[in-house]
Amino acid sequence: YLIYPNPSSGDCNIIPPDNLKFLVNISDNAGSRIFSEESEGDVRLNLSKYPKGYYLITITTQSSIESHKLILI
């Protein structure tokens, strides 16, 4: 999965390698989930209402789980 821009000022894109259904969860530095969405294509997020810092993006498919760090600046 391509996640850009990173670091980000709030807008973030998640581009999957294929059109399989996936679940996106975003958690803050304390581990609280701030976002969750199922998708089968590109995801565009606006996270500008959240404080600057580190966030964890977890992408779950039927066969895998990936984690990525996102930095909001």
Short mmCIF file of C-alpha atoms in Angstrom, two decimals:
data_model
loop_
_atom_site.label_atom_id
_atom_site.label_comp_id
_atom_site.label_asym_id
_atom_site.label_seq_id
_atom_site.Cartn_x
_atom_site.Cartn_y
_atom_site.Cartn_z
CA TYR A 1 0.00 0.00 0.00
CA LEU A 2 1.23 3.45 -0.92
CA ILE A 3 0.59 6.09 1.76
CA TYR A 4 1.45 9.67 0.88
CA PRO A 5 2.39 12.35 1.65
CA ASN A 6 4.23 11.31 4.77
CA PRO A 7 4.88 13.47 6.72
CA SER A 8 1.55 15.18 6.11
CA SER A 9 -0.09 18.43 7.12
CA GLY A 10 -3.47 16.66 7.23
CA ASP A 11 -4.38 15.30 3.80
CA CYS A 12 -3.29 11.71 3.24
CA ASN A 13 -3.88 9.20 0.45
CA ILE A 14 -3.87 5.41 0.71
CA ILE A 15 -3.46 3.65 -2.63
CA PRO A 16 -3.94 -0.13 -2.69
CA PRO A 17 -2.02 -2.36 -5.10
CA ASP A 18 -5.28 -3.96 -6.26
CA ASN A 19 -9.03 -3.57 -5.81
CA LEU A 20 -9.45 -6.07 -2.98
CA LYS A 21 -11.53 -5.02 0.00
CA PHE A 22 -9.48 -3.76 2.94
CA LEU A 23 -10.03 -2.16 6.33
CA VAL A 24 -8.12 0.97 7.37
CA ASN A 25 -7.73 1.76 11.07
CA ILE A 26 -5.81 4.79 12.32
CA SER A 27 -4.73 5.03 15.94
CA ASP A 28 -3.13 7.91 17.80
CA ASN A 29 0.03 7.70 19.88
CA ALA A 30 -1.99 6.56 22.93
CA GLY A 31 -3.49 3.66 20.96
CA SER A 32 -6.99 5.13 20.63
CA ARG A 33 -8.67 4.49 17.30
CA ILE A 34 -9.48 7.79 15.58
CA PHE A 35 -10.58 6.45 12.19
CA SER A 36 -11.90 3.22 10.68
CA GLU A 37 -13.21 2.59 7.16
CA GLU A 38 -13.66 -0.30 4.72
CA SER A 39 -12.70 0.35 1.12
CA GLU A 40 -12.09 -1.34 -2.22
CA GLY A 41 -10.13 1.50 -3.79
CA ASP A 42 -8.15 4.64 -3.10
CA VAL A 43 -8.79 6.34 0.25
CA ARG A 44 -8.33 10.09 0.73
CA LEU A 45 -8.22 11.27 4.34
CA ASN A 46 -8.31 14.69 5.93
CA LEU A 47 -6.69 14.39 9.35
CA SER A 48 -6.05 18.11 9.86
CA LYS A 49 -8.38 18.25 12.89
CA TYR A 50 -6.05 15.94 14.83
CA PRO A 51 -2.97 17.12 16.76
CA LYS A 52 0.48 16.94 15.23
CA GLY A 53 2.32 13.75 16.04
CA TYR A 54 2.74 10.09 15.19
CA TYR A 55 -0.17 7.89 14.10
CA LEU A 56 -0.36 4.20 13.25
CA ILE A 57 -2.21 3.14 10.10
CA THR A 58 -3.21 -0.53 10.10
CA ILE A 59 -4.47 -2.04 6.86
CA THR A 60 -6.22 -5.40 7.12
CA THR A 61 -7.15 -7.61 4.18
CA GLN A 62 -8.51 -11.13 4.09
CA SER A 63 -4.96 -12.49 3.98
CA SER A 64 -2.68 -9.90 5.60
CA ILE A 65 -2.18 -7.08 8.09
CA GLU A 66 0.18 -4.15 7.41
CA SER A 67 1.14 -1.32 9.73
CA HIS A 68 2.55 2.06 8.69
CA LYS A 69 3.58 5.13 10.68
CA LEU A 70 2.12 8.48 9.65
CA ILE A 71 3.53 11.77 10.88
CA LEU A 72 1.24 14.81 11.05
CA ILE A 73 3.14 18.09 10.97
#
